[in-house]
Tab-separated table of C-alpha atoms and ligand atoms in Angstrom:
chain	number	residue	atom	x	y	z
G	199	MET	CA	122.406	73.690	91.304
G	200	ALA	CA	119.432	75.936	90.479
G	201	LEU	CA	118.375	79.088	92.284
G	202	PRO	CA	114.897	80.608	92.381
G	203	MET	CA	114.830	83.903	90.492
G	204	HIS	CA	114.344	86.883	92.771
G	205	ASN	CA	113.566	89.302	89.986
G	206	ASN	CA	113.276	89.274	86.264
G	207	MET	CA	116.994	89.755	85.632
G	208	PRO	CA	118.961	86.641	84.772
G	209	HIS	CA	121.174	85.799	87.722
G	210	HIS	CA	123.559	83.668	85.675
G	211	VAL	CA	124.377	84.463	82.047
G	212	ALA	CA	126.417	82.006	79.973
G	213	ILE	CA	127.915	82.890	76.593
G	214	VAL	CA	129.388	80.918	73.693
G	215	MET	CA	131.706	83.642	72.418
G	216	ASP	CA	131.713	82.648	68.751
G	217	GLY	CA	132.628	84.519	65.574
G	218	ASN	CA	136.140	85.847	66.239
G	219	GLY	CA	137.599	84.201	63.124
G	220	ARG	CA	134.888	85.567	60.829
G	221	TRP	CA	135.259	89.028	62.363
G	222	ALA	CA	138.953	88.939	61.427
G	223	ALA	CA	138.371	87.421	57.967
G	224	LYS	CA	135.940	90.224	57.085
G	225	ARG	CA	138.789	92.658	57.730
G	226	PHE	CA	141.460	90.569	55.958
G	227	LEU	CA	143.175	90.094	59.309
G	228	PRO	CA	144.661	86.887	60.742
G	229	ARG	CA	142.261	84.899	62.937
G	230	ILE	CA	144.277	85.686	66.049
G	231	ALA	CA	143.420	89.382	65.579
G	232	GLY	CA	139.784	88.366	66.004
G	233	HIS	CA	140.615	86.500	69.189
G	234	LYS	CA	142.415	89.587	70.532
G	235	GLN	CA	139.357	91.653	69.795
G	236	GLY	CA	137.378	88.911	71.552
G	237	VAL	CA	139.301	89.565	74.765
G	238	ALA	CA	138.330	93.250	74.502
G	239	ALA	CA	134.674	92.248	74.017
G	240	LEU	CA	134.884	90.060	77.112
G	241	ARG	CA	136.321	92.922	79.155
G	242	ARG	CA	133.385	95.106	78.015
G	243	CYS	CA	130.889	92.353	78.798
G	244	VAL	CA	132.249	91.837	82.325
G	245	LYS	CA	131.840	95.544	82.981
G	246	ALA	CA	128.293	95.496	81.586
G	247	CYS	CA	127.402	92.527	83.835
G	248	LEU	CA	128.832	94.354	86.874
G	249	ASP	CA	126.815	97.472	85.987
G	250	ARG	CA	123.623	95.425	85.693
G	251	GLY	CA	124.091	93.488	88.915
G	252	ILE	CA	124.305	90.113	87.186
G	253	GLY	CA	125.634	87.550	89.656
G	254	VAL	CA	127.451	85.068	87.436
G	255	LEU	CA	128.957	85.215	83.946
G	256	THR	CA	130.222	81.987	82.393
G	257	VAL	CA	132.021	82.214	79.058
G	258	PHE	CA	133.222	79.548	76.648
G	259	ALA	CA	136.760	80.505	75.649
G	260	PHE	CA	138.286	77.241	74.385
G	261	SER	CA	136.519	73.931	73.889
G	262	SER	CA	137.841	70.380	74.226
G	263	GLU	CA	137.435	70.226	70.435
G	264	ASN	CA	139.360	73.436	69.688
G	265	TRP	CA	142.669	71.514	69.983
G	266	SER	CA	141.940	70.315	66.454
G	267	ARG	CA	142.486	73.820	65.034
G	268	PRO	CA	145.761	74.633	63.230
G	269	PRO	CA	148.702	74.514	65.699
G	270	ASP	CA	149.521	78.208	65.281
G	271	GLU	CA	145.956	79.208	66.196
G	272	VAL	CA	146.006	76.894	69.237
G	273	SER	CA	149.336	78.298	70.427
G	274	GLY	CA	148.100	81.840	69.745
G	275	LEU	CA	145.047	81.194	71.934
G	276	MET	CA	147.233	79.739	74.714
G	277	GLU	CA	149.469	82.798	74.572
G	278	LEU	CA	146.455	85.106	74.634
G	279	LEU	CA	145.107	83.383	77.754
G	280	ALA	CA	148.508	83.559	79.462
G	281	ARG	CA	148.773	87.283	78.694
G	282	ALA	CA	145.178	88.053	79.648
G	283	VAL	CA	145.593	86.350	83.019
G	284	VAL	CA	148.479	88.705	83.808
G	285	SER	CA	147.016	91.888	82.324
G	286	GLU	CA	143.354	91.580	83.367
G	287	VAL	CA	143.557	90.294	86.940
G	288	PRO	CA	144.377	93.640	88.648
G	289	GLU	CA	141.311	95.271	87.110
G	290	LEU	CA	139.091	92.280	87.913
G	291	GLN	CA	140.439	92.437	91.435
G	292	ASP	CA	139.524	96.139	91.757
G	293	ALA	CA	136.043	95.414	90.456
G	294	GLY	CA	135.498	92.643	93.036
G	295	VAL	CA	135.265	89.878	90.437
G	296	GLN	CA	135.789	86.303	91.610
G	297	LEU	CA	137.554	84.428	88.823
G	298	HIS	CA	137.299	80.708	88.102
G	299	PHE	CA	138.835	78.702	85.276
G	300	VAL	CA	136.651	75.777	84.404
G	301	GLY	CA	137.893	72.838	82.365
G	302	ASP	CA	140.516	70.126	82.165
G	303	ARG	CA	143.788	71.792	83.132
G	304	LEU	CA	145.958	68.706	82.856
G	305	ARG	CA	146.526	69.288	79.145
G	306	LEU	CA	147.735	72.854	79.781
G	307	SER	CA	151.394	73.643	80.427
G	308	GLY	CA	152.667	73.618	84.020
G	309	ASN	CA	153.252	77.377	83.860
G	310	MET	CA	149.738	77.969	82.650
G	311	GLN	CA	148.265	75.756	85.379
G	312	ASP	CA	150.199	77.742	87.984
G	313	ALA	CA	149.115	81.093	86.511
G	314	LEU	CA	145.435	80.063	86.502
G	315	ALA	CA	145.620	78.810	90.088
G	316	ALA	CA	147.358	82.034	91.218
G	317	ALA	CA	144.748	84.228	89.485
G	318	GLU	CA	141.941	82.253	91.106
G	319	SER	CA	143.367	82.341	94.588
G	320	SER	CA	144.038	86.083	94.371
G	321	THR	CA	140.339	86.756	93.685
G	322	VAL	CA	138.821	84.020	95.862
G	323	SER	CA	137.498	86.321	98.562
G	324	ASN	CA	135.869	88.771	96.130
G	325	SER	CA	132.109	88.879	96.426
G	326	GLY	CA	131.112	90.738	93.266
G	327	LEU	CA	130.489	89.089	89.908
G	328	VAL	CA	131.571	85.442	89.622
G	329	LEU	CA	133.344	85.042	86.284
G	330	ASN	CA	133.809	81.476	85.043
G	331	VAL	CA	136.139	81.187	82.073
G	332	CYS	CA	135.635	77.791	80.446
G	333	PHE	CA	138.961	76.802	78.938
G	334	ASN	CA	139.668	73.317	77.610
G	335	TYR	CA	136.109	72.684	78.701
G	336	GLY	CA	133.543	70.311	77.275
G	337	GLY	CA	130.155	69.393	78.693
G	338	ARG	CA	130.910	65.708	78.145
G	339	TRP	CA	134.252	66.005	79.938
G	340	ASP	CA	132.457	67.687	82.838
G	341	ILE	CA	129.820	64.959	83.191
G	342	ALA	CA	132.465	62.217	82.901
G	343	GLN	CA	134.780	63.805	85.502
G	344	ALA	CA	131.821	64.313	87.856
G	345	ALA	CA	130.794	60.659	87.445
G	346	GLN	CA	134.359	59.557	88.250
G	347	LYS	CA	134.396	61.711	91.387
G	348	VAL	CA	131.064	60.319	92.581
G	349	ALA	CA	132.133	56.740	91.819
G	350	HIS	CA	135.413	57.185	93.742
G	351	SER	CA	133.600	58.681	96.719
G	352	GLY	CA	131.387	55.620	96.993
G	353	GLN	CA	128.199	57.730	96.931
G	354	ALA	CA	125.139	56.603	95.004
G	355	MET	CA	125.157	57.975	91.435
G	356	THR	CA	122.189	60.295	91.895
G	357	GLU	CA	121.352	63.503	90.020
G	358	HIS	CA	122.132	65.467	93.146
G	359	ALA	CA	125.535	63.808	93.673
G	360	LEU	CA	126.502	64.369	90.021
G	361	ASP	CA	125.302	67.957	90.181
G	362	ARG	CA	127.531	68.631	93.195
G	363	ALA	CA	130.553	67.063	91.484
G	364	LEU	CA	130.313	69.121	88.284
G	365	ALA	CA	132.847	71.829	87.549
G	366	LEU	CA	130.238	74.585	88.028
G	367	ALA	CA	128.896	73.354	91.364
G	368	HIS	CA	129.863	76.696	92.934
G	369	VAL	CA	127.157	78.574	90.987
G	370	PRO	CA	123.468	78.085	90.195
G	371	ASP	CA	122.511	76.882	86.714
G	372	PRO	CA	122.523	79.497	83.940
G	373	ASP	CA	119.240	81.324	83.376
G	374	LEU	CA	120.206	82.725	79.983
G	375	LEU	CA	122.552	81.133	77.455
G	376	ILE	CA	123.666	83.382	74.603
G	377	ARG	CA	125.537	82.258	71.491
G	378	THR	CA	126.991	84.881	69.191
G	379	GLY	CA	128.137	84.230	65.623
G	380	GLY	CA	124.874	82.906	64.192
G	381	GLU	CA	125.335	79.147	64.705
G	382	LEU	CA	122.357	77.374	66.243
G	383	ARG	CA	124.167	74.791	68.348
G	384	ILE	CA	125.593	74.159	71.802
G	385	SER	CA	129.014	72.789	70.674
G	386	ASN	CA	129.525	70.773	73.883
G	387	PHE	CA	129.017	73.753	76.231
G	388	LEU	CA	127.038	73.365	79.480
G	389	LEU	CA	125.235	70.142	78.535
G	390	TRP	CA	123.993	69.395	82.046
G	391	GLN	CA	123.619	72.894	83.463
G	392	ALA	CA	121.731	74.367	80.493
G	393	ALA	CA	118.776	71.998	81.030
G	394	TYR	CA	116.430	74.933	81.728
G	395	ALA	CA	118.417	77.889	80.388
G	396	GLU	CA	116.619	80.250	78.030
G	397	LEU	CA	118.544	80.188	74.746
G	398	HIS	CA	119.333	83.300	72.737
G	399	PHE	CA	121.154	83.158	69.420
G	400	THR	CA	122.430	86.277	67.728
G	401	ASP	CA	124.186	86.797	64.380
G	402	LYS	CA	126.396	89.404	65.969
G	403	LEU	CA	130.041	88.250	65.924
G	404	TRP	CA	131.588	88.088	69.400
G	405	PRO	CA	134.049	91.015	68.912
G	406	GLU	CA	131.024	93.208	68.063
G	407	PHE	CA	128.963	92.152	71.077
G	408	ASP	CA	128.422	95.214	73.277
G	409	GLU	CA	126.248	96.522	76.126
G	410	LEU	CA	123.296	96.991	73.775
G	411	SER	CA	123.581	93.402	72.554
G	412	LEU	CA	123.540	92.239	76.180
G	413	ASP	CA	120.511	94.395	76.960
G	414	GLU	CA	118.748	93.001	73.895
G	415	ALA	CA	119.410	89.434	75.084
G	416	ILE	CA	118.161	90.322	78.582
G	417	ALA	CA	115.022	91.928	77.125
G	418	VAL	CA	114.296	88.761	75.122
G	419	PHE	CA	114.861	86.702	78.274
G	420	GLN	CA	112.418	88.891	80.191
G	421	GLN	CA	109.698	88.158	77.621
G	422	ARG	CA	110.007	84.415	78.097
G	423	GLU	CA	107.723	82.476	80.426
G	424	ARG	CA	109.841	79.981	82.362
G	425	ARG	CA	107.617	77.066	83.261
G	426	PHE	CA	110.010	74.313	84.405
G	427	GLY	CA	107.502	71.683	83.386
G	428	GLN	CA	104.440	73.362	84.879
G	429	THR	CA	101.412	74.669	82.962
G	430	PRO	CA	100.902	78.364	82.114
G	431	ASP	CA	97.909	78.445	84.527
G	432	GLN	CA	100.075	77.209	87.383
G	433	ILE	CA	102.606	79.938	86.634
G	434	ILE	CA	99.932	82.665	86.617
G	435	ALA	CA	98.387	81.320	89.828
G	436	ALA	CA	101.764	81.311	91.560
G	437	GLN	CA	102.467	84.849	90.359
G	438	THR	CA	99.127	86.180	91.621
G	439	ARG	CA	99.809	84.570	94.986
G	440	GLY	CA	103.034	86.568	94.967
G	441	LEU	CA	105.274	83.529	94.901
G	442	THR	CA	108.629	83.571	93.170
G	443	LEU	CA	108.890	81.878	89.817
G	444	PRO	CA	109.495	78.141	90.082
G	445	SER	CA	112.937	76.751	89.437
G	446	ASP	CA	113.802	73.247	88.349
G	447	GLU	CA	115.338	72.762	91.818
G	448	SER	CA	112.152	73.752	93.666
G	449	ILE	CA	110.102	71.476	91.417
G	450	LYS	CA	112.552	68.588	91.939
G	451	ALA	CA	112.147	69.115	95.700
G	452	ALA	CA	108.302	69.218	95.547
P	601	LIG	C1	135.295	81.614	68.898
P	601	LIG	O1	135.489	82.176	67.644
P	601	LIG	C2	136.576	81.512	69.681
P	601	LIG	C3	137.080	80.138	69.834
P	601	LIG	C4	136.462	79.057	69.474
P	601	LIG	C5	138.376	80.000	70.457
P	601	LIG	P1	135.895	81.303	66.410
P	601	LIG	O2	137.383	81.254	66.333
P	601	LIG	O3	135.220	79.986	66.432
P	601	LIG	O4	135.327	82.184	65.223
P	601	LIG	P2	134.599	81.682	63.906
P	601	LIG	O5	133.459	80.810	64.322
P	601	LIG	O6	135.628	80.906	63.134
P	601	LIG	O7	134.183	82.930	63.220
P	602	LIG	C1	132.474	76.968	70.361
P	602	LIG	O1	132.816	77.585	69.160
P	602	LIG	C2	133.619	77.037	71.316
P	602	LIG	C3	133.957	78.375	71.800
P	602	LIG	C4	133.336	79.487	71.555
P	602	LIG	C5	135.094	78.413	72.667
P	602	LIG	P1	133.369	76.735	67.916
P	602	LIG	O2	133.586	77.714	66.829
P	602	LIG	O3	134.521	75.908	68.313
P	602	LIG	O4	132.126	75.780	67.596
P	602	LIG	P2	131.795	74.967	66.272
P	602	LIG	O5	133.068	74.292	65.844
P	602	LIG	O6	131.345	75.963	65.239
P	602	LIG	O7	130.689	74.053	66.663
P	603	LIG	MG1	133.438	79.322	65.723
């Protein structure tokens, strides 16, 4: 789902939080120390998004492919998630954050599935920032599970029906997609939803990402002209008529 932009701030920011392992290696620390520092960076980023009035933050915490890491790193990441769910929820609750875990939960332990569901339901009526934590998530998994849902429902397999069946159907598409850690790839993140996201890649490693790094990404975003398939002249004409910027949704509807 896409939403017309009401101002020049991104409404939905998505982040591939990459570079934890290299942050740790630079300090001769085990990789898990980098992941712990990554949780602290996420806490800081949530606060920065709240301060800036950003509506939705979606972060990539564990990909479908990350199961292929060494078993001790995988179990360390599972433990970190389990602990973070317990330790972070009260503060998220106070800040009015609505928490969602996005991804295939069936491969997670029963205890973990229960903890994620409990954390979600305790924040469901919050109306502040929507925080989507993508865990055991892959863009291909998401499209496949959406297609299965649509097929089972008997609806026609249209773009709209698929869009509504995706795991992020509760939020508009991301406006700005940031990847830290210097790699120039998507790594199976929001393959469908990032169709018209502005991309921003930074060499900064995720544990070092701070408020200034977020402001820098927002400033770059604000310099971009989002055209959604239209010509620059059409954009200028719409702006002088005082219309909001187009969105892919409004153009689809035209
Ligand atoms: C991202 O950091 C966190 C996860 C993928 C879980 P990495 O662990 O990929 O860090 P680098 O890329 O090895 O530095
Ligand atoms: C992407 O980072 C996944 C997350 C940040 C959770 P990776 O480190 O797994 O990506 P690749 O392997 O470099 O593509
Ligand atoms: Mg990485």
